[in-house]
CSV table of C-alpha atoms in Angstrom, one decimal:
chain,number,residue,atom,x,y,z
I,1,GLN,CA,5.8,-192.0,-77.0
I,2,VAL,CA,8.7,-190.2,-75.3
I,3,LYS,CA,8.8,-186.4,-75.1
I,4,MET,CA,11.7,-184.2,-74.1
I,5,VAL,CA,10.9,-181.7,-71.2
I,6,ASN,CA,13.7,-179.5,-70.0
I,7,GLY,CA,16.2,-181.8,-71.6
I,8,ASP,CA,14.8,-184.9,-69.8
I,9,ALA,CA,12.9,-187.8,-71.4
I,10,THR,CA,9.3,-188.1,-70.0
I,11,LEU,CA,6.3,-190.2,-70.8
I,12,PRO,CA,2.8,-188.8,-71.4
I,13,GLY,CA,0.9,-188.5,-68.0
I,14,THR,CA,4.1,-187.6,-66.1
I,15,ILE,CA,3.9,-184.8,-63.6
I,16,VAL,CA,6.7,-182.2,-64.2
I,17,ASN,CA,6.9,-179.3,-61.7
I,18,GLY,CA,3.2,-179.8,-60.8
I,19,SER,CA,2.0,-179.9,-64.4
I,20,ALA,CA,1.0,-182.9,-66.5
I,21,VAL,CA,2.6,-183.7,-69.9
I,22,ASN,CA,-0.1,-183.9,-72.6
I,23,GLY,CA,-2.7,-183.0,-69.9
I,24,HIS,CA,-3.0,-186.5,-68.6
I,25,VAL,CA,-2.8,-186.5,-64.8
I,26,PRO,CA,-2.5,-189.9,-63.2
I,27,ALA,CA,-4.7,-190.9,-60.3
I,28,LYS,CA,-3.2,-189.8,-56.9
I,29,SER,CA,-2.9,-192.4,-54.2
I,30,LYS,CA,-3.0,-191.6,-50.5
I,31,ASP,CA,0.7,-192.2,-50.2
I,32,ALA,CA,1.7,-190.6,-53.4
I,33,GLY,CA,4.4,-187.9,-53.3
I,34,VAL,CA,3.5,-184.5,-54.7
I,35,PRO,CA,6.2,-182.3,-56.0
I,36,ASN,CA,6.2,-178.8,-54.6
I,37,GLY,CA,7.5,-175.6,-56.1
I,38,GLY,CA,11.0,-176.2,-54.9
I,39,GLY,CA,11.3,-179.5,-56.7
I,40,GLU,CA,11.0,-181.4,-53.4
I,41,VAL,CA,8.6,-184.2,-52.8
I,42,SER,CA,5.9,-183.6,-50.2
I,43,HIS,CA,3.3,-186.1,-49.1
I,44,GLU,CA,-0.4,-185.4,-49.4
I,45,PRO,CA,-2.0,-186.0,-45.9
I,46,PRO,CA,-4.1,-189.2,-46.0
I,47,ASP,CA,-6.9,-187.7,-43.9
I,48,GLY,CA,-7.6,-191.0,-42.2
I,49,GLY,CA,-6.3,-194.6,-41.8
I,50,THR,CA,-5.2,-196.6,-38.8
I,51,ARG,CA,-1.8,-194.8,-38.5
I,52,ALA,CA,-3.5,-191.3,-38.7
I,53,TRP,CA,-6.0,-192.2,-35.9
I,54,LEU,CA,-3.2,-193.6,-33.7
I,55,VAL,CA,-1.3,-190.3,-34.2
I,56,MET,CA,-4.3,-188.4,-33.2
I,57,VAL,CA,-4.8,-190.5,-30.0
I,58,GLY,CA,-1.1,-190.1,-29.1
I,59,ALA,CA,-1.3,-186.3,-29.6
I,60,PHE,CA,-4.5,-186.2,-27.5
I,61,LEU,CA,-2.8,-188.1,-24.6
I,62,CYS,CA,0.3,-185.9,-24.9
I,63,ASN,CA,-1.7,-182.7,-24.7
I,64,GLY,CA,-3.8,-184.1,-21.9
I,65,VAL,CA,-0.9,-185.2,-19.7
I,66,LEU,CA,1.1,-182.0,-20.2
I,67,PHE,CA,-1.6,-179.4,-19.6
I,68,GLY,CA,-3.5,-181.6,-17.1
I,69,VAL,CA,-0.5,-181.2,-14.9
I,70,ILE,CA,0.1,-177.5,-15.7
I,71,ASN,CA,-3.5,-176.4,-15.4
I,72,THR,CA,-4.1,-178.1,-12.0
I,73,TYR,CA,-1.2,-176.4,-10.4
I,74,SER,CA,-3.6,-174.4,-8.2
I,75,VAL,CA,-4.0,-177.6,-6.1
I,76,VAL,CA,-0.3,-177.8,-5.6
I,77,TYR,CA,-0.1,-174.1,-5.0
I,78,LEU,CA,-2.5,-174.1,-2.1
I,79,HIS,CA,-0.6,-176.9,-0.3
I,80,LEU,CA,2.8,-175.5,-1.1
I,81,ARG,CA,1.8,-172.0,0.1
I,82,LYS,CA,0.5,-173.5,3.4
I,83,GLN,CA,3.8,-175.3,3.9
I,84,LEU,CA,5.7,-172.1,3.4
I,85,GLN,CA,3.4,-170.1,5.7
I,86,ASP,CA,3.7,-172.7,8.4
I,87,ALA,CA,7.5,-172.3,8.1
I,88,GLY,CA,7.1,-168.6,8.7
I,89,ASP,CA,7.8,-167.4,5.2
I,90,ASP,CA,6.2,-163.9,4.6
I,91,GLU,CA,6.4,-164.3,0.9
I,92,ALA,CA,4.8,-167.7,0.7
I,93,SER,CA,2.1,-166.8,-1.9
I,94,SER,CA,4.5,-165.2,-4.4
I,95,LYS,CA,7.1,-168.0,-4.0
I,96,ALA,CA,4.5,-170.8,-4.4
I,97,ALA,CA,3.0,-169.0,-7.4
I,98,LEU,CA,6.4,-168.7,-9.0
I,99,VAL,CA,6.8,-172.4,-9.4
I,100,GLY,CA,3.7,-172.6,-11.5
I,101,SER,CA,4.6,-169.5,-13.4
I,102,LEU,CA,8.1,-170.9,-14.2
I,103,THR,CA,6.5,-174.1,-15.5
I,104,ILE,CA,4.1,-172.5,-18.0
I,105,GLY,CA,6.7,-169.8,-18.8
I,106,THR,CA,9.4,-172.4,-19.6
I,107,THR,CA,7.0,-174.5,-21.6
I,108,PHE,CA,6.3,-171.6,-23.9
I,109,LEU,CA,9.7,-169.8,-23.8
I,110,LEU,CA,11.6,-172.9,-25.0
I,111,SER,CA,9.0,-173.9,-27.7
I,112,PRO,CA,11.2,-172.3,-30.4
I,113,VAL,CA,13.9,-174.8,-29.4
I,114,SER,CA,11.3,-177.6,-29.8
I,115,GLY,CA,10.5,-176.3,-33.3
I,116,ILE,CA,14.2,-176.2,-34.3
I,117,LEU,CA,14.9,-179.6,-32.8
I,118,THR,CA,11.9,-181.1,-34.6
I,119,ASP,CA,13.3,-179.9,-38.0
I,120,LYS,CA,16.8,-181.2,-37.1
I,121,ILE,CA,16.2,-184.6,-35.4
I,122,GLY,CA,12.5,-185.3,-36.1
I,123,LEU,CA,9.2,-185.2,-34.3
I,124,ARG,CA,9.6,-188.5,-32.6
I,125,ARG,CA,13.0,-188.0,-31.0
I,126,THR,CA,12.1,-184.5,-29.9
I,127,THR,CA,8.9,-185.7,-28.2
I,128,LEU,CA,10.8,-188.6,-26.6
I,129,CYS,CA,13.3,-186.2,-25.1
I,130,GLY,CA,10.4,-184.2,-23.8
I,131,GLY,CA,8.8,-187.2,-22.2
I,132,VAL,CA,12.0,-188.2,-20.4
I,133,LEU,CA,12.4,-184.6,-19.0
I,134,THR,CA,8.8,-184.3,-17.8
I,135,CYS,CA,8.9,-187.6,-16.1
I,136,GLY,CA,12.3,-187.0,-14.5
I,137,GLY,CA,11.5,-183.5,-13.4
I,138,MET,CA,8.4,-184.5,-11.6
I,139,PHE,CA,10.1,-187.5,-10.0
I,140,LEU,CA,12.9,-185.3,-8.7
I,141,SER,CA,10.4,-182.8,-7.4
I,142,SER,CA,9.1,-185.5,-5.0
I,143,PHE,CA,12.3,-185.2,-3.1
I,144,PHE,CA,12.2,-181.4,-2.7
I,145,THR,CA,8.7,-180.7,-1.5
I,146,ASP,CA,10.1,-178.7,1.4
I,147,ASN,CA,12.6,-176.8,-0.8
I,148,VAL,CA,10.9,-174.3,-3.0
I,149,THR,CA,14.2,-173.2,-4.6
I,150,ALA,CA,14.8,-176.7,-5.8
I,151,LEU,CA,11.3,-176.9,-7.1
I,152,TYR,CA,12.0,-173.9,-9.3
I,153,PHE,CA,14.4,-176.1,-11.2
I,154,THR,CA,12.8,-179.5,-11.1
I,155,TYR,CA,9.1,-178.6,-11.3
I,156,GLY,CA,9.4,-175.2,-13.0
I,157,ILE,CA,12.3,-175.5,-15.5
I,158,MET,CA,12.9,-179.2,-16.0
I,159,PHE,CA,9.2,-180.2,-16.4
I,160,GLY,CA,8.6,-177.0,-18.4
I,161,LEU,CA,11.4,-177.8,-20.8
I,162,GLY,CA,10.1,-181.3,-21.3
I,163,ALA,CA,6.6,-180.0,-21.9
I,164,ALA,CA,8.0,-177.5,-24.5
I,165,LEU,CA,9.8,-180.3,-26.4
I,166,ALA,CA,6.7,-182.5,-26.4
I,167,TYR,CA,3.9,-179.9,-27.0
I,168,THR,CA,5.0,-178.4,-30.3
I,169,PRO,CA,5.4,-181.8,-32.1
I,170,SER,CA,2.0,-182.9,-30.9
I,171,LEU,CA,0.4,-180.0,-32.9
I,172,ALA,CA,2.8,-180.2,-35.9
I,173,ILE,CA,2.4,-183.9,-36.5
I,174,LEU,CA,-1.3,-183.5,-37.3
I,175,GLY,CA,-0.6,-181.6,-40.5
I,176,HIS,CA,1.3,-184.7,-41.8
I,177,TYR,CA,-1.8,-186.8,-41.6
I,178,PHE,CA,-4.8,-184.4,-42.0
I,179,LYS,CA,-5.7,-181.6,-44.3
I,180,LYS,CA,-9.4,-181.5,-45.0
I,181,TYR,CA,-10.3,-182.2,-41.3
I,182,LEU,CA,-7.3,-180.5,-39.7
I,183,GLY,CA,-9.4,-178.1,-37.7
I,184,LEU,CA,-11.6,-180.8,-36.2
I,185,VAL,CA,-8.7,-183.1,-35.5
I,186,SER,CA,-6.8,-180.2,-33.8
I,187,GLY,CA,-9.9,-179.6,-31.8
I,188,VAL,CA,-10.0,-183.3,-30.7
I,189,VAL,CA,-6.3,-183.3,-29.8
I,190,THR,CA,-6.3,-180.1,-27.9
I,191,ALA,CA,-9.4,-181.3,-26.1
I,192,GLY,CA,-7.1,-183.7,-24.3
I,193,SER,CA,-6.0,-181.0,-22.0
I,194,SER,CA,-9.6,-180.1,-21.2
I,195,VAL,CA,-10.5,-183.7,-20.4
I,196,PHE,CA,-7.5,-184.0,-18.0
I,197,THR,CA,-8.0,-180.5,-16.6
I,198,ALA,CA,-11.6,-181.5,-15.7
I,199,ILE,CA,-10.6,-184.7,-14.0
I,200,MET,CA,-7.3,-184.1,-12.4
I,201,PRO,CA,-8.1,-181.3,-9.8
I,202,ILE,CA,-10.4,-183.5,-7.8
I,203,LEU,CA,-8.2,-186.6,-8.0
I,204,LEU,CA,-5.0,-184.6,-7.2
I,205,GLU,CA,-6.7,-182.8,-4.3
I,206,LYS,CA,-7.7,-186.2,-2.8
I,207,LEU,CA,-4.3,-187.7,-3.5
I,208,VAL,CA,-2.4,-184.8,-1.9
I,209,ALA,CA,-4.7,-184.7,1.1
I,210,LYS,CA,-4.2,-188.4,1.7
I,211,THR,CA,-0.6,-189.0,0.7
I,212,GLY,CA,1.1,-185.6,0.7
I,213,LEU,CA,3.0,-183.7,-2.0
I,214,ALA,CA,5.9,-186.2,-2.4
I,215,THR,CA,3.8,-189.2,-3.3
I,216,SER,CA,1.5,-187.1,-5.5
I,217,PHE,CA,4.5,-185.9,-7.5
I,218,ARG,CA,5.6,-189.5,-8.0
I,219,VAL,CA,2.2,-190.4,-9.3
I,220,LEU,CA,2.4,-187.4,-11.6
I,221,SER,CA,5.8,-188.6,-12.8
I,222,VAL,CA,4.2,-192.0,-13.8
I,223,ILE,CA,1.5,-190.1,-15.7
I,224,SER,CA,4.0,-187.9,-17.4
I,225,SER,CA,5.8,-191.0,-18.7
I,226,PHE,CA,2.9,-191.6,-21.0
I,227,VAL,CA,4.4,-188.9,-23.2
I,228,ILE,CA,7.3,-191.3,-24.0
I,229,PHE,CA,4.9,-193.8,-25.4
I,230,CYS,CA,3.0,-191.2,-27.4
I,231,ALA,CA,6.3,-190.3,-29.1
I,232,LEU,CA,6.5,-193.9,-30.5
I,233,LEU,CA,3.3,-193.3,-32.4
I,234,TYR,CA,4.6,-190.3,-34.3
I,235,LYS,CA,5.8,-191.2,-37.8
I,236,PRO,CA,6.4,-188.1,-39.9
I,237,LEU,CA,5.2,-188.2,-43.5
I,238,GLN,CA,6.7,-184.8,-44.7
I,239,PRO,CA,10.4,-184.8,-45.6
I,240,PRO,CA,12.7,-182.8,-43.4
I,241,PRO,CA,13.5,-179.3,-44.6
I,242,PRO,CA,16.4,-179.1,-47.0
I,243,PRO,CA,19.7,-177.5,-46.0
I,244,PRO,CA,20.0,-173.8,-46.8
I,245,ARG,CA,21.6,-172.9,-50.2
I,246,VAL,CA,25.1,-171.6,-49.9
I,247,LYS,CA,25.2,-168.2,-51.6
I,248,PRO,CA,28.3,-166.2,-52.5
I,249,GLY,CA,29.1,-163.5,-50.0
I,250,ARG,CA,26.9,-165.0,-47.2
I,251,SER,CA,28.8,-165.3,-43.9
I,252,ARG,CA,29.4,-168.6,-42.3
I,253,PHE,CA,27.3,-167.4,-39.3
I,254,ASN,CA,24.4,-166.4,-41.5
I,255,THR,CA,24.5,-169.8,-43.2
I,256,MET,CA,24.6,-171.6,-39.9
I,257,MET,CA,21.6,-169.6,-38.5
I,258,ARG,CA,19.7,-170.4,-41.7
I,259,SER,CA,20.3,-174.1,-41.1
I,260,PHE,CA,18.5,-173.9,-37.7
I,261,ILE,CA,15.9,-171.2,-38.3
I,262,ASN,CA,13.3,-171.0,-41.1
I,263,PHE,CA,13.6,-167.3,-42.1
I,264,ASP,CA,10.9,-167.7,-44.7
I,265,ASN,CA,8.3,-167.6,-42.0
I,266,TRP,CA,9.5,-164.1,-40.9
I,267,LYS,CA,9.3,-162.8,-44.5
I,268,GLN,CA,5.5,-163.2,-44.3
I,269,LYS,CA,3.6,-160.2,-42.9
I,270,LYS,CA,0.6,-162.3,-42.0
I,271,TYR,CA,2.7,-164.5,-39.7
I,272,ILE,CA,4.5,-161.5,-38.1
I,273,ILE,CA,1.3,-159.8,-37.3
I,274,TRP,CA,-0.3,-163.0,-36.0
I,275,ALA,CA,2.8,-164.0,-33.9
I,276,LEU,CA,3.1,-160.6,-32.3
I,277,SER,CA,-0.6,-159.9,-31.6
I,278,ILE,CA,-1.3,-163.1,-29.7
I,279,PRO,CA,1.3,-162.6,-27.0
I,280,ILE,CA,-0.2,-159.1,-26.3
I,281,ALA,CA,-3.6,-160.7,-25.9
I,282,LEU,CA,-2.3,-163.3,-23.5
I,283,PHE,CA,-1.6,-161.0,-20.5
I,284,GLY,CA,-3.7,-162.4,-17.7
I,285,TYR,CA,-4.7,-165.5,-19.6
I,286,PHE,CA,-3.5,-168.0,-17.0
I,287,VAL,CA,-4.3,-165.8,-14.0
I,288,PRO,CA,-7.7,-167.7,-13.4
I,289,TYR,CA,-6.0,-171.0,-13.5
I,290,VAL,CA,-3.4,-170.1,-10.9
I,291,HIS,CA,-5.4,-167.9,-8.5
I,292,MET,CA,-9.0,-169.2,-8.9
I,293,GLY,CA,-8.8,-171.6,-5.9
I,294,LYS,CA,-7.6,-168.8,-3.6
I,295,PHE,CA,-10.3,-166.4,-5.0
I,296,VAL,CA,-13.1,-168.9,-4.2
I,297,GLU,CA,-11.7,-169.6,-0.7
I,298,ASP,CA,-11.7,-165.8,0.1
I,299,SER,CA,-14.9,-164.7,-1.7
I,300,PHE,CA,-17.1,-167.8,-1.4
I,301,PRO,CA,-16.1,-169.8,1.7
I,302,GLY,CA,-17.6,-173.3,1.9
I,303,GLU,CA,-17.9,-173.6,-1.9
I,304,GLU,CA,-15.8,-176.1,-4.0
I,305,LYS,CA,-12.7,-174.1,-4.9
I,306,ASN,CA,-11.7,-176.3,-7.8
I,307,LEU,CA,-15.1,-176.3,-9.5
I,308,PRO,CA,-14.6,-173.1,-11.6
I,309,VAL,CA,-11.4,-174.5,-13.1
I,310,MET,CA,-13.2,-177.7,-13.9
I,311,CYS,CA,-16.0,-175.8,-15.6
I,312,ILE,CA,-13.4,-174.0,-17.8
I,313,GLY,CA,-11.9,-177.3,-18.7
I,314,ILE,CA,-15.2,-179.0,-19.6
I,315,THR,CA,-16.5,-176.2,-21.9
I,316,SER,CA,-13.0,-175.6,-23.3
I,317,GLY,CA,-13.1,-179.2,-24.5
I,318,LEU,CA,-16.5,-178.6,-26.1
I,319,GLY,CA,-15.3,-175.4,-27.6
I,320,ARG,CA,-12.3,-177.0,-29.2
I,321,LEU,CA,-14.5,-179.6,-30.9
I,322,LEU,CA,-17.2,-177.1,-31.9
I,323,PHE,CA,-14.8,-174.4,-33.3
I,324,GLY,CA,-12.5,-177.0,-34.8
I,325,TYR,CA,-15.4,-178.2,-36.9
I,326,ILE,CA,-16.4,-174.6,-37.7
I,327,ALA,CA,-12.9,-173.8,-38.8
I,328,ASP,CA,-13.0,-176.5,-41.4
I,329,LEU,CA,-16.0,-175.0,-43.1
I,330,PRO,CA,-15.5,-173.2,-46.4
I,331,ARG,CA,-15.1,-169.4,-46.3
I,332,VAL,CA,-14.4,-169.4,-42.6
I,333,ASN,CA,-11.6,-167.0,-41.6
I,334,ARG,CA,-9.8,-168.8,-38.9
I,335,VAL,CA,-7.7,-165.8,-37.8
I,336,LEU,CA,-10.8,-163.7,-37.3
I,337,LEU,CA,-12.5,-166.5,-35.4
I,338,GLN,CA,-9.6,-166.6,-33.0
I,339,GLN,CA,-9.6,-162.8,-32.6
I,340,ILE,CA,-13.2,-162.8,-31.6
I,341,ALA,CA,-12.5,-165.5,-29.0
I,342,PHE,CA,-9.7,-163.4,-27.5
I,343,VAL,CA,-11.9,-160.3,-27.1
I,344,LEU,CA,-14.6,-162.3,-25.3
I,345,ILE,CA,-12.1,-164.2,-23.0
I,346,GLY,CA,-10.5,-160.8,-21.9
I,347,THR,CA,-13.9,-159.3,-21.2
I,348,MET,CA,-15.0,-162.1,-19.0
I,349,THR,CA,-11.7,-162.3,-17.2
I,350,MET,CA,-12.2,-158.6,-16.2
I,351,CYS,CA,-15.7,-159.5,-14.9
I,352,LEU,CA,-14.4,-162.2,-12.5
I,353,PRO,CA,-13.4,-159.9,-9.5
I,354,ALA,CA,-16.8,-158.2,-9.6
I,355,THR,CA,-18.7,-161.4,-9.4
I,356,GLY,CA,-21.1,-161.4,-6.4
I,357,SER,CA,-22.4,-164.9,-6.5
I,358,PHE,CA,-20.9,-168.4,-7.0
I,359,PRO,CA,-23.4,-169.5,-9.6
I,360,LEU,CA,-22.6,-166.4,-11.7
I,361,LEU,CA,-18.9,-167.2,-11.3
I,362,LEU,CA,-19.5,-170.7,-12.7
I,363,ALA,CA,-21.5,-169.3,-15.6
I,364,ILE,CA,-18.6,-167.0,-16.5
I,365,ALA,CA,-16.2,-169.8,-16.2
I,366,LEU,CA,-18.3,-172.0,-18.5
I,367,ALA,CA,-18.4,-169.2,-21.1
I,368,MET,CA,-14.7,-168.5,-20.8
I,369,GLY,CA,-13.9,-172.2,-21.4
I,370,LEU,CA,-15.9,-172.3,-24.6
I,371,PHE,CA,-13.9,-169.5,-26.2
I,372,ASP,CA,-10.7,-170.7,-24.7
I,373,GLY,CA,-11.3,-173.8,-26.7
I,374,CYS,CA,-11.6,-171.8,-29.9
I,375,PHE,CA,-8.3,-170.0,-29.3
I,376,ILE,CA,-6.3,-173.2,-28.5
I,377,SER,CA,-7.7,-175.4,-31.3
I,378,LEU,CA,-6.9,-173.0,-34.1
I,379,LEU,CA,-3.2,-172.5,-33.3
I,380,GLY,CA,-2.0,-175.4,-35.5
I,381,PRO,CA,-4.4,-174.9,-38.4
I,382,ILE,CA,-3.6,-171.2,-38.7
I,383,ALA,CA,0.2,-172.0,-38.6
I,384,TYR,CA,-0.3,-174.4,-41.5
I,385,ASP,CA,-2.6,-171.9,-43.4
I,386,ILE,CA,0.1,-169.1,-43.2
I,387,CYS,CA,3.4,-171.0,-43.4
I,388,GLY,CA,2.6,-174.3,-45.0
I,389,PRO,CA,3.9,-177.8,-44.0
I,390,ARG,CA,7.5,-176.8,-44.2
I,391,GLY,CA,7.3,-173.8,-41.9
I,392,ALA,CA,4.4,-174.8,-39.6
I,393,THR,CA,6.5,-176.5,-36.9
I,394,GLN,CA,8.8,-173.5,-36.3
I,395,ALA,CA,5.8,-171.2,-36.8
I,396,ILE,CA,4.1,-172.9,-33.9
I,397,GLY,CA,7.3,-173.1,-31.8
I,398,PHE,CA,8.2,-169.4,-32.2
I,399,LEU,CA,4.7,-168.2,-31.6
I,400,LEU,CA,4.6,-170.1,-28.3
I,401,GLY,CA,8.0,-168.7,-27.4
I,402,LEU,CA,6.7,-165.2,-27.8
I,403,CYS,CA,3.8,-166.1,-25.6
I,404,SER,CA,6.0,-167.1,-22.7
I,405,ILE,CA,6.6,-163.5,-21.4
I,406,PRO,CA,2.9,-162.6,-20.9
I,407,LEU,CA,2.1,-166.1,-19.5
I,408,THR,CA,5.0,-165.9,-17.0
I,409,VAL,CA,4.4,-162.3,-15.9
I,410,GLY,CA,0.6,-162.5,-15.9
I,411,PRO,CA,0.0,-165.1,-13.1
């Protein structure tokens, strides 16, 4: 029997604008397309399968490599500062710190570019470009270990740009493959940076002491090349955003901007409040990562200077898994959970300078890492909750872009 719906012939059981004709809804397969309100076909995340797990592993490695390098900059900082001091530079500390600040600042500042590129050329190509830049930037840095000005560009800006292009897609791709377990999977993926942060300081310290900064940078270049291979695992399931509708009276510039930027995200009050409040909370966030080694050297001579950062990395990984699981539970407010984590991180950061014993410092670092994991693991899921699959990539990118100012100024 054929029925006419909106002038088109349909069969019983056909889905039209999300509704079933005669109430018969066919069984939905994992790869079945689901029409959305705009008449476009979006794909329901499979929540498992070989490809999904490979994507998760690729995103895990990508996060680990990028933030393993960024979070262990304190090792490079100490050796670079010593080089500058030996050369008679009175501003050795600030110049050495600026390299790391530029890296993290560029990573976040240019994340909106990553979100836009992802919508234009795809997740895989954007990540591939990021991998080439991180690998190339670190390799070039090995030739300029005595030239801090050159390191501002190669290590700070070039590596940072590559990290920006690779990081946002590693969070956005998860929503293509997971929905029910998105929080937990995001926790697993973001735990990659914790695992690498826990391991790399000791290995990098030994490597730099034995071979020097130049060889160490070349080894980091090889490690950064893993991002290129991670890009090959990303296969998007969601269709690219449609081009903006041309409306009478709309200027050519307005239409062009809409072809790059998803303005629908900025029409949502929840996203605006979330995207503006997080950068305010991030002032001082990376200060412990950059200056912890120097603080331990000055306040607790003879103690392992990299141990507190390792403690943060270890418990941060556990926190990402724990709070990722909690975030998937029914009736859990992910935004509120993230806000509580921020308050506790800020409180403990203020307690660090007053710490009188090294064991207490380690205890605070362990607690900080736990709630740091909560904050990081919920970025992707909250973006999907607020902006949906179509807007999530740019929602993540622009949020990270807004975070760049406090993260750069803070350290």
